[in-house]
Amino acid sequence: MDDLKQALLKEIFDYLAAEVLPKEHSGDKLVDLGFNYIEFATKEKKLYKALYLEENLGDKSIQKVSFDYFVKLVQQDPEYKDLPEDKLSSLYTGFWIIVTGLAALTSANIMKPTDKEINVLLTETIKNLTNNDDKLNQTFSGFKFH
């Protein structure tokens, strides 16, 4: 049964990486990733909830796949590829918190941000997390996902 579960998860991860997450919206790959994650949460509510909000999977593979995808994306972008490890960690954590919050609130119909509002939130979050060395960034760089 575990083999079947792992095969299904691989199919889902491949689908996310090939069809859902790489769609272009803004020209900034990280902003696009955020848009696509929020859109996925809104359109595929049950799958989103099962993958990202519940611990029924029994492993942390979705967090690893998400982190690996994020790092690969950052390393391909000249604007972000030379970030020091603490900035990369801070960027991932802060970005993930903002995007997950927007996705959860949007998919639950609690918020209905416009594309423009999402773009501003994501762009300004990324700008803050890559350019500042304030307490927020220092805190984010120390977080570890379980």
Backbone as JSON, one array per atom type, in Angstrom:
{
  "sequence": "MDDLKQALLKEIFDYLAAEVLPKEHSGDKLVDLGFNYIEFATKEKKLYKALYLEENLGDKSIQKVSFDYFVKLVQQDPEYKDLPEDKLSSLYTGFWIIVTGLAALTSANIMKPTDKEINVLLTETIKNLTNNDDKLNQTFSGFKFH",
  "N": [[0.81, -1.18, 0.0], [2.0, 1.21, 0.71], [3.73, 1.62, -1.43], [1.93, 2.16, -3.48], [0.8, 4.56, -2.54], [3.07, 6.22, -2.6], [3.57, 6.22, -5.35], [1.26, 7.5, -6.3], [1.55, 10.02, -5.05], [3.88, 10.87, -6.34], [2.92, 11.16, -8.96], [1.12, 13.27, -8.53], [2.89, 15.29, -7.64], [4.48, 15.55, -9.94], [2.54, 16.49, -11.71], [1.89, 18.97, -10.49], [4.39, 20.3, -10.72], [4.77, 20.37, -13.49], [2.42, 21.34, -14.71], [0.86, 23.05, -13.09], [2.3, 24.86, -11.3], [4.29, 26.27, -12.92], [3.04, 28.2, -14.6], [2.89, 31.3, -16.36], [2.4, 34.58, -15.2], [3.19, 37.16, -14.4], [5.8, 37.61, -15.13], [7.78, 37.54, -13.25], [9.23, 34.9, -11.77], [8.93, 33.98, -9.11], [6.76, 35.46, -8.13], [4.88, 34.5, -9.92], [4.85, 31.81, -9.14], [3.65, 32.08, -6.61], [1.1, 33.13, -7.35], [0.17, 30.9, -8.8], [0.09, 28.88, -6.89], [-1.85, 29.9, -5.15], [-4.01, 29.97, -6.89], [-4.24, 27.22, -7.44], [-5.01, 26.33, -4.89], [-7.5, 27.46, -4.74], [-8.92, 26.43, -6.93], [-8.6, 23.65, -6.8], [-9.59, 22.64, -4.29], [-9.98, 20.43, -2.46], [-7.83, 18.7, -3.01], [-5.7, 20.46, -2.55], [-6.1, 20.97, 0.2], [-5.74, 18.37, 1.24], [-3.07, 17.89, 0.56], [-1.53, 20.06, 1.59], [-2.58, 21.08, 4.01], [-3.41, 19.13, 5.76], [-2.28, 16.38, 7.75], [-2.44, 13.82, 6.84], [-0.95, 12.4, 5.01], [1.25, 11.31, 6.14], [3.92, 11.71, 5.82], [6.59, 14.0, 5.01], [6.81, 14.75, 2.39], [5.58, 16.56, 0.6], [6.35, 19.05, 1.57], [9.1, 18.9, 1.13], [9.21, 18.6, -1.68], [8.02, 21.04, -2.41], [9.86, 22.87, -1.31], [12.21, 22.14, -2.71], [11.4, 22.7, -5.34], [11.04, 25.47, -5.15], [13.7, 26.32, -4.52], [15.06, 25.49, -6.82], [13.81, 27.13, -8.71], [14.59, 29.68, -7.78], [17.37, 29.48, -8.08], [17.6, 29.53, -10.81], [17.04, 32.07, -11.53], [18.48, 35.12, -12.29], [18.23, 37.33, -10.59], [17.89, 36.33, -8.04], [19.61, 34.19, -7.63], [22.14, 34.39, -6.4], [21.75, 34.77, -3.72], [22.65, 34.76, -0.28], [22.69, 31.94, 1.98], [21.19, 32.41, 4.37], [19.49, 34.49, 3.56], [18.11, 33.2, 1.51], [16.77, 31.26, 2.99], [15.19, 32.93, 4.61], [13.7, 34.21, 2.62], [12.31, 32.03, 1.5], [10.8, 31.14, 3.75], [9.3, 33.46, 4.56], [7.96, 34.06, 2.16], [6.53, 31.66, 1.8], [4.84, 31.7, 4.05], [3.25, 34.01, 3.56], [2.09, 33.33, 1.04], [0.8, 30.89, 1.61], [-1.01, 31.7, 3.55], [-2.59, 33.53, 2.05], [-3.56, 31.7, 0.14], [-5.02, 29.86, 1.72], [-6.97, 31.53, 2.89], [-8.23, 32.54, 0.62], [-9.13, 30.2, -0.69], [-10.99, 29.36, 1.13], [-12.93, 31.18, 0.8], [-12.85, 33.46, 2.36], [-11.4, 35.68, 1.85], [-11.1, 37.72, -1.06], [-8.87, 38.57, -2.87], [-7.77, 40.74, -5.49], [-6.09, 40.13, -8.64], [-4.21, 42.14, -8.97], [-3.84, 43.04, -6.34], [-2.78, 40.71, -5.18], [-0.44, 40.52, -6.67], [0.93, 42.85, -5.82], [1.2, 42.31, -3.04], [2.82, 39.96, -3.12], [5.07, 40.81, -4.63], [6.07, 42.95, -3.07], [6.59, 41.6, -0.69], [8.61, 39.82, -1.49], [10.54, 41.69, -2.28], [11.06, 42.97, 0.19], [12.04, 40.8, 1.67], [14.36, 40.1, 0.32], [15.93, 42.36, 0.3], [16.2, 43.58, 2.79], [17.52, 43.51, 6.14], [16.21, 43.14, 8.55], [14.54, 42.57, 11.76], [12.4, 40.9, 11.18], [13.26, 39.47, 8.9], [15.48, 38.2, 10.03], [14.22, 36.58, 11.91], [12.62, 34.95, 10.25], [14.67, 33.61, 8.84], [15.56, 31.87, 10.72], [13.56, 30.0, 11.11], [12.42, 26.64, 10.96], [11.02, 24.1, 9.02], [8.88, 21.45, 9.89]],
  "CA": [[0.0, 0.0, 0.0], [2.89, 2.36, 0.75], [4.22, 1.83, -2.79], [0.84, 2.79, -4.22], [0.72, 5.93, -2.05], [4.22, 6.95, -3.12], [3.37, 6.39, -6.79], [0.24, 8.53, -6.46], [2.17, 11.3, -4.69], [4.8, 11.25, -7.42], [2.07, 11.66, -10.05], [0.61, 14.58, -8.13], [4.02, 16.22, -7.64], [4.83, 15.79, -11.34], [1.47, 17.34, -12.25], [2.08, 20.32, -9.96], [5.63, 20.87, -11.26], [4.7, 20.53, -14.94], [1.22, 21.98, -15.24], [0.21, 24.03, -12.2], [3.18, 25.89, -10.72], [5.1, 27.11, -13.8], [2.3, 29.13, -15.46], [3.4, 32.67, -16.28], [1.41, 35.63, -14.98], [3.75, 38.49, -14.19], [7.18, 37.71, -15.6], [8.66, 37.22, -12.12], [8.94, 33.48, -11.5], [8.46, 33.79, -7.74], [5.4, 36.0, -8.07], [4.07, 33.54, -10.65], [4.68, 30.65, -8.27], [2.64, 32.43, -5.61], [-0.19, 33.16, -8.04], [-0.24, 29.54, -9.18], [-0.23, 28.16, -5.66], [-3.15, 30.42, -4.69], [-5.01, 29.49, -7.86], [-4.41, 25.79, -7.18], [-5.78, 26.19, -3.64], [-8.87, 27.9, -5.0], [-9.58, 25.56, -7.92], [-8.48, 22.24, -6.41], [-9.67, 22.81, -2.84], [-9.81, 19.19, -1.7], [-6.45, 18.23, -3.19], [-4.87, 21.42, -1.82], [-6.25, 20.72, 1.64], [-5.12, 17.08, 1.56], [-1.61, 17.96, 0.41], [-0.83, 21.13, 2.3], [-3.14, 21.49, 5.29], [-3.65, 17.98, 6.63], [-1.11, 15.53, 7.91], [-2.85, 12.44, 6.53], [-0.01, 11.73, 4.13], [2.16, 10.55, 6.97], [5.32, 12.07, 5.58], [6.81, 15.42, 4.73], [7.26, 14.83, 1.01], [5.09, 17.76, -0.08], [7.2, 20.17, 1.98], [10.38, 18.74, 0.45], [9.0, 18.91, -3.09], [7.79, 22.47, -2.52], [11.13, 23.56, -1.06], [13.11, 21.86, -3.84], [10.91, 23.46, -6.49], [11.35, 26.87, -4.86], [15.14, 26.52, -4.63], [15.39, 25.34, -8.25], [13.32, 28.34, -9.35], [15.44, 30.78, -7.35], [18.7, 29.3, -8.65], [17.54, 29.81, -12.24], [16.73, 33.48, -11.73], [19.66, 35.94, -11.99], [17.96, 38.27, -9.51], [17.88, 35.65, -6.74], [20.49, 33.01, -7.55], [23.32, 34.59, -5.57], [21.38, 35.08, -2.34], [23.28, 33.92, 0.75], [21.79, 30.91, 2.52], [20.24, 32.97, 5.33], [18.49, 35.23, 2.8], [17.29, 32.2, 0.82], [15.9, 30.68, 4.01], [14.24, 33.97, 4.98], [12.82, 34.4, 1.47], [11.41, 30.87, 1.42], [9.88, 31.13, 4.89], [8.38, 34.58, 4.47], [7.14, 33.86, 0.96], [5.64, 30.54, 2.08], [3.83, 32.14, 5.01], [2.32, 34.91, 2.87], [1.35, 32.61, -0.01], [-0.08, 29.9, 2.23], [-2.1, 32.46, 4.16], [-3.48, 33.99, 0.97], [-4.21, 30.53, -0.46], [-6.02, 29.32, 2.66], [-8.08, 32.48, 3.03], [-8.92, 32.63, -0.67], [-9.83, 28.95, -0.98], [-12.1, 29.26, 2.07], [-13.82, 32.3, 0.48], [-12.79, 34.47, 3.42], [-10.84, 36.84, 1.15], [-11.13, 37.66, -2.52], [-7.96, 39.59, -3.39], [-7.65, 40.84, -6.94], [-4.76, 39.78, -9.14], [-3.33, 43.27, -8.71], [-3.51, 43.01, -4.91], [-1.87, 39.58, -4.97], [0.84, 40.89, -7.27], [1.58, 43.81, -4.93], [1.59, 41.6, -1.81], [3.94, 39.05, -3.38], [6.23, 41.59, -5.07], [6.62, 43.7, -1.93], [7.14, 40.61, 0.25], [9.89, 39.37, -2.05], [11.47, 42.82, -2.21], [11.45, 43.13, 1.58], [12.81, 39.66, 2.16], [15.66, 40.02, -0.34], [16.71, 43.6, 0.42], [16.31, 44.06, 4.16], [18.1, 42.62, 7.15], [15.54, 43.54, 9.78], [14.21, 41.48, 12.68], [11.5, 39.97, 10.49], [14.1, 38.59, 8.09], [16.29, 37.38, 10.93], [13.33, 35.57, 12.48], [12.29, 34.02, 9.17], [15.81, 32.78, 8.47], [15.74, 30.87, 11.76], [12.48, 29.0, 11.13], [12.62, 25.32, 10.33], [9.77, 23.39, 8.8], [8.92, 20.09, 10.46]],
  "C": [[0.87, 1.26, 0.0], [3.44, 2.66, -0.64], [3.18, 2.55, -3.64], [0.71, 4.27, -3.83], [1.86, 6.77, -2.62], [4.1, 7.2, -4.63], [2.34, 7.48, -7.07], [0.81, 9.91, -6.13], [3.12, 11.78, -5.77], [4.02, 11.8, -8.61], [1.56, 13.06, -9.75], [1.73, 15.62, -8.18], [4.43, 16.56, -9.07], [3.81, 16.71, -12.01], [1.64, 18.78, -11.78], [3.28, 21.01, -10.62], [5.53, 21.17, -12.75], [3.55, 21.41, -15.41], [0.67, 23.12, -14.38], [1.16, 25.17, -11.84], [3.94, 26.76, -11.72], [4.34, 28.1, -14.71], [2.8, 30.56, -15.25], [2.26, 33.67, -16.16], [2.05, 37.02, -15.06], [5.13, 38.69, -14.81], [8.2, 37.47, -14.51], [8.29, 35.81, -11.67], [8.44, 33.23, -10.08], [7.04, 34.31, -7.57], [4.45, 35.02, -8.77], [3.82, 32.28, -9.83], [3.61, 30.91, -7.22], [1.25, 32.47, -6.2], [-0.7, 31.74, -8.3], [-0.61, 28.69, -7.98], [-1.6, 28.59, -5.14], [-4.26, 29.94, -5.61], [-5.29, 28.0, -7.67], [-5.27, 25.57, -5.94], [-7.25, 26.53, -3.85], [-9.62, 26.94, -5.92], [-9.61, 24.09, -7.52], [-8.51, 22.15, -4.88], [-9.39, 21.53, -2.05], [-8.38, 18.66, -1.81], [-5.48, 19.15, -2.45], [-4.9, 21.13, -0.32], [-5.55, 19.42, 2.04], [-3.59, 17.15, 1.52], [-0.94, 18.9, 1.39], [-1.34, 21.44, 3.7], [-3.38, 20.34, 6.26], [-2.4, 17.12, 6.69], [-1.42, 14.06, 7.62], [-1.85, 11.7, 5.67], [1.03, 10.93, 4.91], [3.63, 10.81, 6.71], [5.41, 13.54, 5.22], [7.2, 15.64, 3.27], [6.77, 16.08, 0.3], [5.92, 18.98, 0.32], [8.55, 20.1, 1.26], [10.25, 19.1, -1.03], [8.81, 20.41, -3.28], [9.09, 23.25, -2.32], [12.09, 23.36, -2.23], [12.7, 22.64, -5.09], [11.25, 24.94, -6.34], [12.83, 27.16, -5.07], [15.57, 26.45, -6.1], [14.99, 26.62, -9.01], [14.23, 29.52, -9.03], [16.82, 30.68, -8.01], [18.75, 29.59, -10.15], [17.34, 31.3, -12.54], [17.93, 34.33, -11.35], [19.46, 36.9, -10.81], [18.11, 37.63, -8.13], [18.97, 34.61, -6.56], [21.71, 33.16, -6.65], [23.0, 34.97, -4.12], [22.15, 34.19, -1.36], [22.23, 32.99, 1.37], [20.78, 31.48, 3.51], [19.14, 33.78, 4.63], [17.56, 34.28, 2.04], [16.3, 31.58, 1.8], [14.81, 31.67, 4.42], [13.23, 34.18, 3.86], [11.82, 33.25, 1.38], [10.35, 30.92, 2.53], [8.84, 32.25, 4.79], [7.43, 34.46, 3.29], [6.09, 32.77, 1.22], [4.51, 30.94, 3.04], [2.8, 33.04, 4.33], [1.46, 34.15, 1.87], [0.38, 31.6, 0.58], [-1.26, 30.59, 2.91], [-3.1, 32.95, 3.13], [-4.25, 32.82, 0.36], [-5.32, 29.99, 0.44], [-7.23, 30.25, 2.77], [-8.9, 32.6, 1.75], [-9.72, 31.36, -0.95], [-11.03, 28.75, -0.05], [-13.13, 30.38, 1.85], [-13.91, 33.34, 1.59], [-12.29, 35.78, 2.83], [-10.99, 36.63, -0.34], [-10.19, 38.73, -3.08], [-7.94, 39.57, -4.92], [-6.25, 40.38, -7.35], [-3.76, 40.9, -8.85], [-2.9, 43.29, -7.24], [-2.54, 41.87, -4.59], [-0.48, 39.92, -5.5], [1.6, 41.84, -6.35], [2.06, 43.11, -3.65], [2.82, 40.72, -2.03], [5.2, 39.82, -3.77], [6.88, 42.32, -3.9], [7.2, 42.76, -0.87], [8.51, 40.15, -0.22], [10.94, 40.47, -1.94], [11.97, 43.01, -0.78], [12.38, 42.02, 2.03], [14.18, 39.53, 1.49], [16.53, 41.24, -0.11], [16.94, 44.07, 1.84], [16.97, 43.02, 5.06], [17.53, 42.99, 8.51], [15.21, 42.32, 10.65], [13.28, 40.45, 12.05], [12.31, 38.97, 9.66], [14.95, 37.67, 8.96], [15.46, 36.26, 11.55], [13.0, 34.51, 11.45], [13.45, 33.09, 8.85], [16.08, 31.7, 9.51], [14.67, 29.8, 11.82], [12.89, 27.72, 10.43], [11.26, 24.67, 10.18], [9.93, 21.95, 9.27], [8.39, 19.09, 9.46]]
}
